[in-house]
Coordinates of C-alpha atoms in Angstrom, one line a residue:
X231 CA 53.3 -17.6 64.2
X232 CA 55.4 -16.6 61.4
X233 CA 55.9 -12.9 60.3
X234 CA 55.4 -11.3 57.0
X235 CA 58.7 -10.5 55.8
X236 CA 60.8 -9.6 52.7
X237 CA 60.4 -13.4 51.3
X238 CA 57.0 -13.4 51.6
X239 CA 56.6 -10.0 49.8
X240 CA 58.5 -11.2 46.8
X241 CA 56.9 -14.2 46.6
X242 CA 53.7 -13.2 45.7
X243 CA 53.6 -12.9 42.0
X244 CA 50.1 -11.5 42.0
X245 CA 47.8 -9.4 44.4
X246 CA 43.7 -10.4 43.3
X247 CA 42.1 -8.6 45.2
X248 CA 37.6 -8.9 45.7
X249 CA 35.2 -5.7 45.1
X250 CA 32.2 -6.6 47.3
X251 CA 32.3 -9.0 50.0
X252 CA 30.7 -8.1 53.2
X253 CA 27.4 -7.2 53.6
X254 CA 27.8 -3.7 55.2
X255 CA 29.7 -2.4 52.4
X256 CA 27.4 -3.6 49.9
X257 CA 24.1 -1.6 51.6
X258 CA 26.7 1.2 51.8
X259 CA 27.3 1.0 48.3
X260 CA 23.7 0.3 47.3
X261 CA 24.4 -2.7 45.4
X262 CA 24.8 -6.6 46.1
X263 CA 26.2 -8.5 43.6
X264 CA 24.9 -12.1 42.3
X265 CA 28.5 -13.4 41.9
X266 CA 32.0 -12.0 42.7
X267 CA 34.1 -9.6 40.9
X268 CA 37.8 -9.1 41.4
X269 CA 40.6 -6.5 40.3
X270 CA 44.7 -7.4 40.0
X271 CA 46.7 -5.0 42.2
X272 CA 50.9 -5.5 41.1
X273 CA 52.9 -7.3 44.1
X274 CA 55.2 -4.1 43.8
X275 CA 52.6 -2.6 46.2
X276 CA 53.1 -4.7 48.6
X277 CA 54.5 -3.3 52.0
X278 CA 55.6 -4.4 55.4
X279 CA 53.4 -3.2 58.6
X280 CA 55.1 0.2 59.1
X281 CA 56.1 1.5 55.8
X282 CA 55.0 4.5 54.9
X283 CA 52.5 5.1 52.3
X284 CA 52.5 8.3 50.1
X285 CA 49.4 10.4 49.3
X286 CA 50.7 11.1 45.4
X287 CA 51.0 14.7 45.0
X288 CA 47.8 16.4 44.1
X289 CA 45.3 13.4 45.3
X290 CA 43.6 14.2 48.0
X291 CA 41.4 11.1 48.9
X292 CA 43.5 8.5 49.7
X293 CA 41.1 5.5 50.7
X294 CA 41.9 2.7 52.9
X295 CA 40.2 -0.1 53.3
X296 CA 41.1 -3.1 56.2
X297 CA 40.9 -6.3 54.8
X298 CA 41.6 -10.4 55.5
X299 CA 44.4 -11.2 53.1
X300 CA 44.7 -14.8 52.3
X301 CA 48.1 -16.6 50.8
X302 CA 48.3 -19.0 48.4
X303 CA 50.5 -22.3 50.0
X304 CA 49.9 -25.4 47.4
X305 CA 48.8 -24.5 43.6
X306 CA 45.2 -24.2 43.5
X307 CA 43.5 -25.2 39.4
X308 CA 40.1 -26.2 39.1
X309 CA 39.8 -27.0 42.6
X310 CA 36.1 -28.0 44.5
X311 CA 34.9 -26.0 47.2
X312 CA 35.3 -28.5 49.7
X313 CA 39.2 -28.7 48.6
X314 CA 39.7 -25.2 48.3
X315 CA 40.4 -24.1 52.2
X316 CA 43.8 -26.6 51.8
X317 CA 45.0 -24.9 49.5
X318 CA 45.7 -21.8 51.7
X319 CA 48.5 -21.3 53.9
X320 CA 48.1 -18.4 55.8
X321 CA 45.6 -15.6 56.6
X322 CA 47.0 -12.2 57.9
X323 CA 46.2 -8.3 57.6
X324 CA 45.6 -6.1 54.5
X325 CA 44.8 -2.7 53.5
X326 CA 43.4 -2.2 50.3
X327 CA 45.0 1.8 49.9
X328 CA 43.8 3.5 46.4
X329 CA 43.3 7.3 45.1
X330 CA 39.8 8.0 44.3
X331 CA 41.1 10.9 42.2
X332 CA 42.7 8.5 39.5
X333 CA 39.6 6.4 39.4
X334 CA 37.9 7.5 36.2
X335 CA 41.1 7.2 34.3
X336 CA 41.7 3.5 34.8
X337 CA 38.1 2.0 33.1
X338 CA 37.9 -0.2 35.9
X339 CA 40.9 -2.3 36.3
X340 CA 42.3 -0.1 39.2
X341 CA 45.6 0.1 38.2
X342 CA 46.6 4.0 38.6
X343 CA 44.3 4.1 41.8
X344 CA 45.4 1.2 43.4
X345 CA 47.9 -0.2 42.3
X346 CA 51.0 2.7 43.9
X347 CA 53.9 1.2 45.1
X348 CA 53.0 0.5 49.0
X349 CA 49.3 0.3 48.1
X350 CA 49.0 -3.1 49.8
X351 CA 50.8 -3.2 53.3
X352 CA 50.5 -6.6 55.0
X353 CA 51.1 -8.5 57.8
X354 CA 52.4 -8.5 60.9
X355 CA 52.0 -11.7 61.8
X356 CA 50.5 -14.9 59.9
X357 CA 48.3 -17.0 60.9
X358 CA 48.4 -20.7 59.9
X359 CA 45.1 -21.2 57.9
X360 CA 45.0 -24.5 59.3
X361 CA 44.3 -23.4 62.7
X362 CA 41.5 -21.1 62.1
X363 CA 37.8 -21.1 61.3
X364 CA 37.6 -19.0 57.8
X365 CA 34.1 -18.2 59.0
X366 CA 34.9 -17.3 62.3
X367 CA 37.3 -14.5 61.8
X368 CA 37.0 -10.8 63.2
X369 CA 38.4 -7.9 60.5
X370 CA 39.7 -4.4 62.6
X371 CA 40.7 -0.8 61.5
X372 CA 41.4 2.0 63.7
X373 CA 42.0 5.4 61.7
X374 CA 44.2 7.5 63.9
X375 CA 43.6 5.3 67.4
X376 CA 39.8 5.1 66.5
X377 CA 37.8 2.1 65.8
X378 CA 36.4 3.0 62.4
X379 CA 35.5 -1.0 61.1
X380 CA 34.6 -4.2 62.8
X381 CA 33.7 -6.8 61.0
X382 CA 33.2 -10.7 61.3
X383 CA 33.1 -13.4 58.3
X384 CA 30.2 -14.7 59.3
X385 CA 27.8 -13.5 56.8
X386 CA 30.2 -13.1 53.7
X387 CA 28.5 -12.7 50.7
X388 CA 31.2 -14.9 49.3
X389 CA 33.0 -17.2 51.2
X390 CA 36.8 -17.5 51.0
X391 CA 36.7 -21.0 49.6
X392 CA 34.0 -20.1 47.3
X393 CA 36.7 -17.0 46.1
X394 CA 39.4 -19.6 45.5
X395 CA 37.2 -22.3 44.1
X396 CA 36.0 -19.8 41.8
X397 CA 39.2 -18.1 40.8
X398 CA 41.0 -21.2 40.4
X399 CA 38.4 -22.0 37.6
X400 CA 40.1 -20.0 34.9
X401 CA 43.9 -19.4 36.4
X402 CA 46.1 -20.6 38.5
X403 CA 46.6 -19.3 42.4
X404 CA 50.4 -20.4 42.9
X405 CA 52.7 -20.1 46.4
X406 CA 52.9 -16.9 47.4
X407 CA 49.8 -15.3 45.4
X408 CA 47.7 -13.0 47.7
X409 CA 44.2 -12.7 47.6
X410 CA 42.3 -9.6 49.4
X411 CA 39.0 -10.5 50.6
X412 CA 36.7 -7.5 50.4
X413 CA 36.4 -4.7 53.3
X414 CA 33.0 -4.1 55.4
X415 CA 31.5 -0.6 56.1
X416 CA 33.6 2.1 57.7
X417 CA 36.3 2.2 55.1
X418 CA 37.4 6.0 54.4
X419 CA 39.7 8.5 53.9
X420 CA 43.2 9.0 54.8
X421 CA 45.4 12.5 55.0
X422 CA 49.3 12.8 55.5
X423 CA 50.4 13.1 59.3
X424 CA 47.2 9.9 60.0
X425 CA 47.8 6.3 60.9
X426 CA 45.9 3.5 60.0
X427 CA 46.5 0.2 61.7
X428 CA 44.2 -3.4 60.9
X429 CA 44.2 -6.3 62.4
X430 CA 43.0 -9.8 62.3
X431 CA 42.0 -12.2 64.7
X432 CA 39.8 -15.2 65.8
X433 CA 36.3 -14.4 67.3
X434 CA 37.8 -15.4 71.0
X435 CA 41.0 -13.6 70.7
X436 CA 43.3 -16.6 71.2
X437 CA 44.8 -16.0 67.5
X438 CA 45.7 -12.9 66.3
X439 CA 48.0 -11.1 63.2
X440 CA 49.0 -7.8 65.8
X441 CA 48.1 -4.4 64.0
X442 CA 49.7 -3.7 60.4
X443 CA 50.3 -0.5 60.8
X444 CA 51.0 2.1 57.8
X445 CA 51.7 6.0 58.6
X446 CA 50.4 8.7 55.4
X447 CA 53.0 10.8 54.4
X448 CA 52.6 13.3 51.4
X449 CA 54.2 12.7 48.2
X450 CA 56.5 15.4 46.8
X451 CA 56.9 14.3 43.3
X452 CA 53.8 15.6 41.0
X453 CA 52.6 13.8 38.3
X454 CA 53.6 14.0 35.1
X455 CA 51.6 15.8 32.7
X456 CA 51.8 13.0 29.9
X457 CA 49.8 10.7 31.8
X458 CA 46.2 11.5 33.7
X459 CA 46.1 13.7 36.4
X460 CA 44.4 13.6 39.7
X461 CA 40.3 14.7 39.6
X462 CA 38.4 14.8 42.6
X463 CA 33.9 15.2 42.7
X464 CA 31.7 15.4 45.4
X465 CA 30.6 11.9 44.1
X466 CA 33.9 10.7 44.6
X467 CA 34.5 12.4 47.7
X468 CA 31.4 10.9 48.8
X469 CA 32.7 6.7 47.9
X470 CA 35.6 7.4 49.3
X471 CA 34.2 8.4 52.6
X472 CA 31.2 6.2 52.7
X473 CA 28.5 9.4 52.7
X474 CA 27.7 12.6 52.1
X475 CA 28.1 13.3 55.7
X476 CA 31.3 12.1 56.7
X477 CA 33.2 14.1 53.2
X478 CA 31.9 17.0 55.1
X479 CA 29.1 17.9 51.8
X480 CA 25.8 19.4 52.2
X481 CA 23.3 17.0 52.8
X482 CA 20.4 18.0 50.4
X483 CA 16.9 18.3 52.6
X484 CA 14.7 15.2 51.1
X485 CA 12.3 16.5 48.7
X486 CA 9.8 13.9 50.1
X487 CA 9.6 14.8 54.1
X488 CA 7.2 12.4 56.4
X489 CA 5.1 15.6 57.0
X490 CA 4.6 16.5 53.1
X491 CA 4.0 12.3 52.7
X492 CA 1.5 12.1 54.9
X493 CA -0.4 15.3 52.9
X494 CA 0.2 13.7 49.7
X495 CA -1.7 10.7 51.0
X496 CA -4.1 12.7 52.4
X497 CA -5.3 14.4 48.8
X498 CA -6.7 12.8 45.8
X499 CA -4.4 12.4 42.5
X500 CA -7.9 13.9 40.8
X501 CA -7.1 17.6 43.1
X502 CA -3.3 17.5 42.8
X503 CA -4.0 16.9 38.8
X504 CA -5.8 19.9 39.1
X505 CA -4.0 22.3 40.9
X506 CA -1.1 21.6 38.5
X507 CA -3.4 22.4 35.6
X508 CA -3.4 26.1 37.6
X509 CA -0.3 26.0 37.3
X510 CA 0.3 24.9 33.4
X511 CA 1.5 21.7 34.4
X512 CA -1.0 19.5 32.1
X513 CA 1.2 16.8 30.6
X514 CA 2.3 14.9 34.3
X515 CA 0.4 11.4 34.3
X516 CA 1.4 8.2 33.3
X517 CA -1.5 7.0 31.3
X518 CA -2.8 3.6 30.4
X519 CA -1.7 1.3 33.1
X520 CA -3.8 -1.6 35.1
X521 CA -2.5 -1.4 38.5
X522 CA -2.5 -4.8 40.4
X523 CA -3.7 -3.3 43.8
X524 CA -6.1 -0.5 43.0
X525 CA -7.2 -0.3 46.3
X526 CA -4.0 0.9 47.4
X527 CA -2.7 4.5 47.4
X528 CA 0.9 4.8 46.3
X529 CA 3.3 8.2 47.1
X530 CA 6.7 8.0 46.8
X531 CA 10.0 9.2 44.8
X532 CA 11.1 8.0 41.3
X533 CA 14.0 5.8 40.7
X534 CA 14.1 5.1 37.0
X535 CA 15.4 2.0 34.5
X536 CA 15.5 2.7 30.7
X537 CA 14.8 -0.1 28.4
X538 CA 16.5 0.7 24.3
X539 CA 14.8 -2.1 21.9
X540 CA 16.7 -5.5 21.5
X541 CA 20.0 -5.2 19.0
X542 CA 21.8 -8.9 19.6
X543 CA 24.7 -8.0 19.4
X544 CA 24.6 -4.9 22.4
X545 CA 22.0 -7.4 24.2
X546 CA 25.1 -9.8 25.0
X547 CA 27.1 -6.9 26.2
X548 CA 24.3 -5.4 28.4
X549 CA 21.8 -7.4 28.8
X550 CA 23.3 -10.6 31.0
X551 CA 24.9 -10.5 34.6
X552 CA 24.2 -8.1 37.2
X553 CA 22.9 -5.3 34.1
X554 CA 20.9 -2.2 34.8
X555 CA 17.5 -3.9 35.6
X556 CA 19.0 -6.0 38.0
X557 CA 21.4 -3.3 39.4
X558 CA 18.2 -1.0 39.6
X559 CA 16.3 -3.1 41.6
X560 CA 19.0 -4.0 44.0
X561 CA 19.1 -0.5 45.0
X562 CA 15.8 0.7 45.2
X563 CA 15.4 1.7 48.8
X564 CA 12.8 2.0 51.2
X565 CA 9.9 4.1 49.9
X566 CA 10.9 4.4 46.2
X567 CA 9.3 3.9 43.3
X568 CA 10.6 2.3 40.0
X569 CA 9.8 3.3 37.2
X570 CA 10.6 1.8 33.7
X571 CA 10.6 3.1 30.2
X572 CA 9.4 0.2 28.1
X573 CA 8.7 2.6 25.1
X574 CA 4.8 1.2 25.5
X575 CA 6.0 -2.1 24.0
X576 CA 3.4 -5.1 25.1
X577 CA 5.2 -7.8 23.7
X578 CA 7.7 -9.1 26.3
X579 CA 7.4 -8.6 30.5
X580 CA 9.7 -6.1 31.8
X581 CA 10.0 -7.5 35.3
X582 CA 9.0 -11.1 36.5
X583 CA 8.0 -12.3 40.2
X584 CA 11.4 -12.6 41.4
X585 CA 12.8 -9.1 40.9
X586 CA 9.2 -7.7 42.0
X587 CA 9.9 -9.8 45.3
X588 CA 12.7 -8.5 45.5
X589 CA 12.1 -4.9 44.8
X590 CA 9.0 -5.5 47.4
X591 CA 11.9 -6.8 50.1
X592 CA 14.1 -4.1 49.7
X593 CA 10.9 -1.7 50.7
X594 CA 10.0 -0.2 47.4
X595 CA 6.2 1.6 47.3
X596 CA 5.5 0.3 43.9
X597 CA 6.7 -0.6 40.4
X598 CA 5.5 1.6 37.3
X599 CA 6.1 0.0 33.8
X600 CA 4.9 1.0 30.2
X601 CA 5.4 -2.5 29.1
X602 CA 4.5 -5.9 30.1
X603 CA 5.2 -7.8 33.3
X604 CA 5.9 -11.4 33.2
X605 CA 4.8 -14.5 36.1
X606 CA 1.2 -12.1 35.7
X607 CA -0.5 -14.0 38.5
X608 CA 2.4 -14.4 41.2
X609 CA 3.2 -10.2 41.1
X610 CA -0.2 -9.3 41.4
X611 CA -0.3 -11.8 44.2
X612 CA 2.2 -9.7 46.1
X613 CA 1.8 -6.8 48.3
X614 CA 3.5 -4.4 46.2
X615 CA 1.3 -2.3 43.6
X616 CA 2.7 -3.1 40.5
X617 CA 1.7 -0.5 37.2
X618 CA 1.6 -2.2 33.7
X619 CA 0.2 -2.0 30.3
X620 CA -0.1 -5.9 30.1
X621 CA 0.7 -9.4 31.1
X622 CA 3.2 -10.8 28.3
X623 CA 5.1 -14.4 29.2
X624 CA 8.2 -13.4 27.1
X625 CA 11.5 -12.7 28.8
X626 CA 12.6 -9.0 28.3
X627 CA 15.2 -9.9 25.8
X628 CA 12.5 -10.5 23.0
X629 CA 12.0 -6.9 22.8
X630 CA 14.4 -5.0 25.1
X631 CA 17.9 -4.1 26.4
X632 CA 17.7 -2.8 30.5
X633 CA 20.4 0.1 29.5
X634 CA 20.7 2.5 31.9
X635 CA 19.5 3.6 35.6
X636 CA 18.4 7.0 37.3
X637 CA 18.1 9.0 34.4
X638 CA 15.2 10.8 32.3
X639 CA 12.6 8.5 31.1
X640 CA 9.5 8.6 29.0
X641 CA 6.6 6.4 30.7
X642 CA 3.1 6.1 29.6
X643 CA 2.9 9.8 28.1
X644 CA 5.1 11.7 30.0
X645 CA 8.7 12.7 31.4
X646 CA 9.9 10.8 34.8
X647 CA 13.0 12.0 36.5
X648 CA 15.2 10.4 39.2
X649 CA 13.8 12.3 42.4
X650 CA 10.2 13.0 41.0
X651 CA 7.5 12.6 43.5
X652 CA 4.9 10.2 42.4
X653 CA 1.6 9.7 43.9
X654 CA -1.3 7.4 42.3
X655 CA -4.1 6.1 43.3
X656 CA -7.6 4.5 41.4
X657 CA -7.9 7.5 39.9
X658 CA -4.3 7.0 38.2
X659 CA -0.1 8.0 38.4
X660 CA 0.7 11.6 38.8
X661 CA 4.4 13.2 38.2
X662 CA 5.3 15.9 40.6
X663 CA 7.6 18.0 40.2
X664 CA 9.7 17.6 44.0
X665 CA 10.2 21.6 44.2
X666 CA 6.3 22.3 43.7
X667 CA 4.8 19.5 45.8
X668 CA 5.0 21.4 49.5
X669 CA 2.8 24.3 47.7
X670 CA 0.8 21.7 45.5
X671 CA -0.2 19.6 48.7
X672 CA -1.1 22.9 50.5
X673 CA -3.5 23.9 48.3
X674 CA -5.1 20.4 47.4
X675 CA -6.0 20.6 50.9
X676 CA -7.7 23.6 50.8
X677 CA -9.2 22.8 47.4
X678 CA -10.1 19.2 49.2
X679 CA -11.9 21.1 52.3
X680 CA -13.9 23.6 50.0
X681 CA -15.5 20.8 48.4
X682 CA -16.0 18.8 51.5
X683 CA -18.3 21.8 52.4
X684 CA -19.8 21.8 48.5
X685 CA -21.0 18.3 49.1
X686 CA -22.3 19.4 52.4
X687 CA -24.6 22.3 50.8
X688 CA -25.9 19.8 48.3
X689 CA -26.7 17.3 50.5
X690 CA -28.7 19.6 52.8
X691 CA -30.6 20.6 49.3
X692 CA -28.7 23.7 47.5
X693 CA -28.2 23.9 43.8
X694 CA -25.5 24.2 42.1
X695 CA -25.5 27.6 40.8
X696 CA -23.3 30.3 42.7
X697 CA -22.2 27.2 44.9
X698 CA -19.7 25.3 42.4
X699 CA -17.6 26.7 42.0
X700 CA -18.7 29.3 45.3
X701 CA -19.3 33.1 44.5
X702 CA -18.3 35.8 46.6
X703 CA -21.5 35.1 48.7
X704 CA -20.9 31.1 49.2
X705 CA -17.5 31.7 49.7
X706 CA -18.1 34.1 52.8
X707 CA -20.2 31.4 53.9
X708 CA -17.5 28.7 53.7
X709 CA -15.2 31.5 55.8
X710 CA -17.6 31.7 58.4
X711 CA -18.0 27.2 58.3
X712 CA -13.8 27.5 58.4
X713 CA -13.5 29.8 61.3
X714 CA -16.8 28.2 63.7
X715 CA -14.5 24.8 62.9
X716 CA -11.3 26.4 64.1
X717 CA -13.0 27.7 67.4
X718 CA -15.1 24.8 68.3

């Protein structure tokens, strides 16, 4: 086996590099794309296995991210699937560095966050592509001696010759070009002083690149203030380390906890509408919808998809590829609800059997729309309640644009937000606000049991009168019923 050396490096005359690839990261990231999607990173960031990288000063989250780097051997246009593994001539280590705290200035293409000179360390050694099995790989990274991803090609979302098949469509992969394969789940954060090594190897061992290895140092040299300067969020914190927990952030409690679930299913939408009328809370139903499983009682928190009314020429923009519907439903995890702003329009289906199936596979408790839903017969075939004003068998793009996700929405009557707590049942779709819904399931209980002992009285032949709702004499009654229950 060969090593990565100098020629190598300044051979390459591009660096392509692939966002999603490997199932982990794509559940970690919430999303799974339909096709892939790829970023240029300039061959001056590539680096030998133990140069030193710099952590530009004032970043602080310099990601890393292992990954199978492939190089180009034989030019590769327009070439078939079945062609497109000969066209490779070596696989070795990668390490896909970048600064989260440049990412908002670069609009995508990467290029202030990763493409830093040294950004791209590979090597050590190279593997003939010939002699291995591109599906029967095994991707390494150990942060600091730690094992912190392990990863097989397997179960690639995209498969390598599908990447090169697919670039090769519209350019040309000549000798030397690089192409970085995705990362799987464990990719994080890097400080001076750490190490990160990655390594590549066949599933048995026999064939392997050694660990690229690159130290962190910190750079000196602060940026200029005529260009952007570094910013760092919690919601960057949080991609670059993978969660909430591992930045070190506060985990917020979830506003819908198994206990306060199972009281919300416990309650009719009929006493929770009322004890939010108590409490001046009148305008929190979604009104006018069929539900396609009325039998069913539905609890669970809002995610929500905003439909604007068809313009052409913003529908080509936003309304092919992987665009907001698709995105929204793709993410939807277990126990969520979506909701969709359709603006009440009933001439076009907002969601069809696929994405329901697919919103239903993912977990999701139910789908709430304003508008139509399309493929009538096969979604109300499915287990998942599904809310609607109508069938329609027009695609969305007659009347709508899918525009944006998790923000405030307007459906049937009223204001969703991301987080909201619904809960619907025959009776219809309630919108809970998530900070009064311990206190709001408390008392529907109670409200629940007092009439449970109402209907009791009348059965046995009382009137009305004094009884509902209970006077001061009923209601010492009930206390007595309440406390006989609590000692027997």
């Amino acid at each position: 086996m060969d090593e990565v050396d100098d020629g190598i490096l300044r051979a390459a005359r591009k660096v392509i590099a692939v966002h999603l690839n490997y199932p982990s990261r794509a559940a970690q990231r919430g999303r799974t794309p339909d096709q892939p999607s790829y970023f240029l990173k300039p061959s001056s960031s590539l680096a030998l296995s133990g140069s030193e990288v710099e952590r530009p000063a004032g970043c602080e989250l310099l990601g890393f991210e292992g990954e199978i780097a492939l190089v180009i051997g034989a030019p590769a246009r327009r070439v078939p699937l079945e062609e497109a593994w000969d066209h490779v001539a070596w696989v070795t280590a990668g390490n896909d560095l970048g600064v989260y705290d440049l990412r908002y200035a670069d609009k995508g293409s990467n290029l202030r966050s990763k493409g830093g000179d040294g950004f791209t360390p590979v090597g050590p050694k190279l593997l003939p592509a010939a002699t291995v099995d591109p599906a029967g790989l095994r991707i390494r990274t150990w942060h600091n001696g730690e094992v912190v991803q392990d990863d097989t090609t397997a179960g690639l979302l995209f498969p390598f010759t599908r990447l090169i098949a697919d670039l090769s469509q519209l350019l040309t992969l000549e000798p030397g070009d690089i192409i970085l394969t995705g990362t799987p789940a464990g990719a994080s954060v890097a400080r001076p002083g750490d190490v990160i090594d990655v390594e590549v190897s066949t599933l048995d061992g026999v064939l392997s690149t050694g660990r690229l290895r690159t130290p962190v140092v910190q750079g000196t040299t602060p940026l200029g203030g005529f260009g952007a300067q570094p910013k760092a969020d919690d919601a960057q914190r949080e991609e670059a380390y993978g969660s909430r927990e591992a930045a070190g952030l506060t985990v917020p409690r979830p506003a819908l906890t198994p206990e306060l679930r199972t009281k919300l299913e416990g309650v009719a939408t009929a006493t929770l509408s009322a004890q939010m009328r108590k409490r001046g809370l009148d305008n929190v139903s979604i009104d006018g919808l069929q539900a396609t499983r009325p039998d069913r009682r539905v609890v669970g928190l809002a995610r929500t998809l905003r439909y604007v009314p068809n313009r052409e020429d913003l529908f080509e923009a936003h309304g092919g590829g992987f665009n907001a519907q698709k995105r929204a439903i793709d993410s939807i995890n277990d126990g969520e609800i979506l909701v969709m702003e359709a603006r009440g329009e009933k001439g076009t289906g907002t969601i069809g059997d696929i994405l329901a199936l697919r919103a239903q596979v993912r977990g999701a408790a139910a789908i709430i729309t304003d508008g139509g839903v399309r493929d009538f017969s096969a979604v109300a075939a499915m287990d998942i309640p599904t809310y609607y004003s109508n069938p329609h068998p027009a695609v969305l793009g007659r009347r709508h644009i899918p525009w944006d996700t998790d923000v405030t929405i307007a459906c049937g009557g009223t204001t969703v937000q991301p987080g909201d707590i619904i809960v619907a049942d025959a009776d219809g779709i309630l919108v809970i606000p998530p900070a009064l819904a311990e206190e709001l399931a408390e008392d529907a209980m109670t409200q629940e049991n007092e009439e449970a002992f109402i209907a009791d009285m009348v059965r046995e032949g009382h009137g009305v009168d004094g009884l509902y709702p209970m006077n001061a004499e009923w209601r010492a009654r009930y206390q007595e019923h309440v406390s006989g229950d609590s000692r027997g």
